[in-house]
XYZ file of C-alpha atoms in Angstrom:
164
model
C -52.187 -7.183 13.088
C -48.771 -8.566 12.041
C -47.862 -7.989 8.181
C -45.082 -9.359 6.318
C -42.567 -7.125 4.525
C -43.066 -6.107 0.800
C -40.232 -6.316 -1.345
C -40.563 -4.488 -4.651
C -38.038 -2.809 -7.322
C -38.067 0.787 -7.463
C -37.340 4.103 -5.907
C -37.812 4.349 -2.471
C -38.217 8.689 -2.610
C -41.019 7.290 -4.562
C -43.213 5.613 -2.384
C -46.066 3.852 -3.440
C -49.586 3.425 -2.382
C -51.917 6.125 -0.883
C -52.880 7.296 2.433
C -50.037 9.197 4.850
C -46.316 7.552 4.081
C -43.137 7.685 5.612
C -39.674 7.202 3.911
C -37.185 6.207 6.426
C -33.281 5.971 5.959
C -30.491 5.879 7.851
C -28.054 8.889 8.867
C -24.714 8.923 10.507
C -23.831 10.810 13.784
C -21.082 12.993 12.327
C -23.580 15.191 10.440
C -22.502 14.217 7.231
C -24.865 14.103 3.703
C -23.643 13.469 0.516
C -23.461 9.707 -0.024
C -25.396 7.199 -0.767
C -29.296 7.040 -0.171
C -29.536 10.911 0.589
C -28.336 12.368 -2.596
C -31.961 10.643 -3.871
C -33.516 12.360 -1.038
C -31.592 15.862 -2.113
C -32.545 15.637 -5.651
C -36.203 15.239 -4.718
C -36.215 17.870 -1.776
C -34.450 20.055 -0.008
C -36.228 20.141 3.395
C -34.693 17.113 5.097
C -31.162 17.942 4.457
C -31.803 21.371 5.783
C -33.569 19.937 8.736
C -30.662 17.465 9.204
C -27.851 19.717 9.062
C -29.899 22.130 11.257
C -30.622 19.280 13.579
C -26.935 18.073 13.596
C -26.066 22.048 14.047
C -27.900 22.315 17.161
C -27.575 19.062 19.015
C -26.390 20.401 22.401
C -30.073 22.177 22.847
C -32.106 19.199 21.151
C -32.081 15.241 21.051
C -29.784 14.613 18.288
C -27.733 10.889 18.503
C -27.713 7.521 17.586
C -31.462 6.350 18.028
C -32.399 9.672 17.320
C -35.511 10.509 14.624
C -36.300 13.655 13.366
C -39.770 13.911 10.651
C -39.932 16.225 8.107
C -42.961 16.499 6.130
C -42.115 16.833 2.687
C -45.419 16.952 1.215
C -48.788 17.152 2.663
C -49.160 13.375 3.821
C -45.572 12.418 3.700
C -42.689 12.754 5.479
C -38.889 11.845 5.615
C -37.460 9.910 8.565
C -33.607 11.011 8.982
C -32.827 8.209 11.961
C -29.712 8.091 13.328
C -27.893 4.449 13.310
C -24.488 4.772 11.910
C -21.681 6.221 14.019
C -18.948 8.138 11.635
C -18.562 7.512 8.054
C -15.888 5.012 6.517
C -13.240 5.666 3.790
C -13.772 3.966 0.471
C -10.394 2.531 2.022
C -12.194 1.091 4.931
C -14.589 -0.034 2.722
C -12.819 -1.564 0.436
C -10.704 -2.950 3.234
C -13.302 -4.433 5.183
C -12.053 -1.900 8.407
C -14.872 -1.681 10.827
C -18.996 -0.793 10.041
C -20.755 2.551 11.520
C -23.924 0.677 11.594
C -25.100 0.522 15.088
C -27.927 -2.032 15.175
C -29.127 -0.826 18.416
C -29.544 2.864 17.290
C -31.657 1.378 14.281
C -33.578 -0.721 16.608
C -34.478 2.606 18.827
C -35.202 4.929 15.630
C -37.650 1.734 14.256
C -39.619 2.238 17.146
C -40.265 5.632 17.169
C -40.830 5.321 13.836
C -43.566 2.705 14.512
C -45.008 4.828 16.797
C -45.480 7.625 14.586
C -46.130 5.798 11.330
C -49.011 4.217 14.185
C -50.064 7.888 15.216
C -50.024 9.328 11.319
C -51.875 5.637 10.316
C -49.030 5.611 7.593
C -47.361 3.137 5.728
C -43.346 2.881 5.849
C -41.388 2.762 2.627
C -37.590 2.334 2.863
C -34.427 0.955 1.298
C -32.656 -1.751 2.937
C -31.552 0.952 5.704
C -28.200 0.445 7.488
C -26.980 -2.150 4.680
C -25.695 0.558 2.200
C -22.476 2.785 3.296
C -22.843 1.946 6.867
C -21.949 -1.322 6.037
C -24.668 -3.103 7.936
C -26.058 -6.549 6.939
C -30.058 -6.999 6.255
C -30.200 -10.230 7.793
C -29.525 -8.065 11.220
C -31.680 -5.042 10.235
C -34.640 -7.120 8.661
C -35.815 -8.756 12.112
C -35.643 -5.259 13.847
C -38.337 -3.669 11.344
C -40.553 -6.779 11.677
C -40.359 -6.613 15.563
C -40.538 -2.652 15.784
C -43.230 -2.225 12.083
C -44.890 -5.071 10.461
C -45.025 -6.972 13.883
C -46.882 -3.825 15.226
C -49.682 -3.768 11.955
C -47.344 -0.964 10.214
C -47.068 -1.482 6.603
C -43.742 -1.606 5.414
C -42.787 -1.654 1.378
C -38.469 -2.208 1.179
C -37.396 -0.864 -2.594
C -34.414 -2.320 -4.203
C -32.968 0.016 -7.122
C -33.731 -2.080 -10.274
């Protein structure tokens, strides 16, 4: 049953609700964390940083790329969803600049639905920020249609937090 997308203020490491949750963000393919949305993530816990960098470590012997998701269960009933949609990092040059975005709206689009899939199999909702529109320089008008398509158009609940 199709939902519509809630939009709330508020921290999206903070999920709210009850029942199983998943927090989803976007990573890049260059194994970098330390910007942006995942410092939140690395104050709260440690597990999916590990995971990532373990993940990003190893990725000739396991499915690490863009499109990629990798779960981590951070507490019982919730879990962290490092997807893989941004290829490289910019410079706060390139930034600034206006150079080029690592967002790779087709990546997102596969991680979403394995991500509705699980969130599906768990019977979880999805809580995220507005993924791939932060440092990978992505635009929500692109990303938003993707979760309805691959989440709420699926019966997945999904809350998007915007810092206040």
């Amino acid at each position: 049953m199709p939902s519509e997308i809630i939009y709330e203020r508020g921290d999206a490491t903070a999920p709210r609700g009850s029942g199983p949750r998943v927090i989803a963000h976007v990573c890049n393919d260059s194994g970098g964390w330390g910007r942006g949305f995942v410092l939140a993530l690395s104050r709260r816990w440690r597990a999916p940083e590990a995971a990532f960098r373990r993940w990003y470590r190893d990725r000739q012997r396991n499915d690490f790329g863009l499109g990629a998701v990798q779960y981590v269960e951070v507490e019982p009933g919730l879990w962290v969803a490092n997807m893989v949609g941004q290829h490289g990092i910019r410079t706060a040059a390139e930034r600034a600049a206006g150079i080029g975005v690592p967002v790779r709206y087709e990546a997102i689009d596969a991680a979403l639905a394995s991500l509705g899939d699980k969130a599906l199999a768990l019977g979880a909702s999805v809580h995220m920020p507005r993924i791939g529109c932060g440092l990978a320089g992505g635009r929500w008008e692109m990303v938003e249609p993707l979760v309805t398509r691959r989440l709420t158009g699926r019966g997945v609940p999904v809350t998007v937090y915007d810092l206040a």
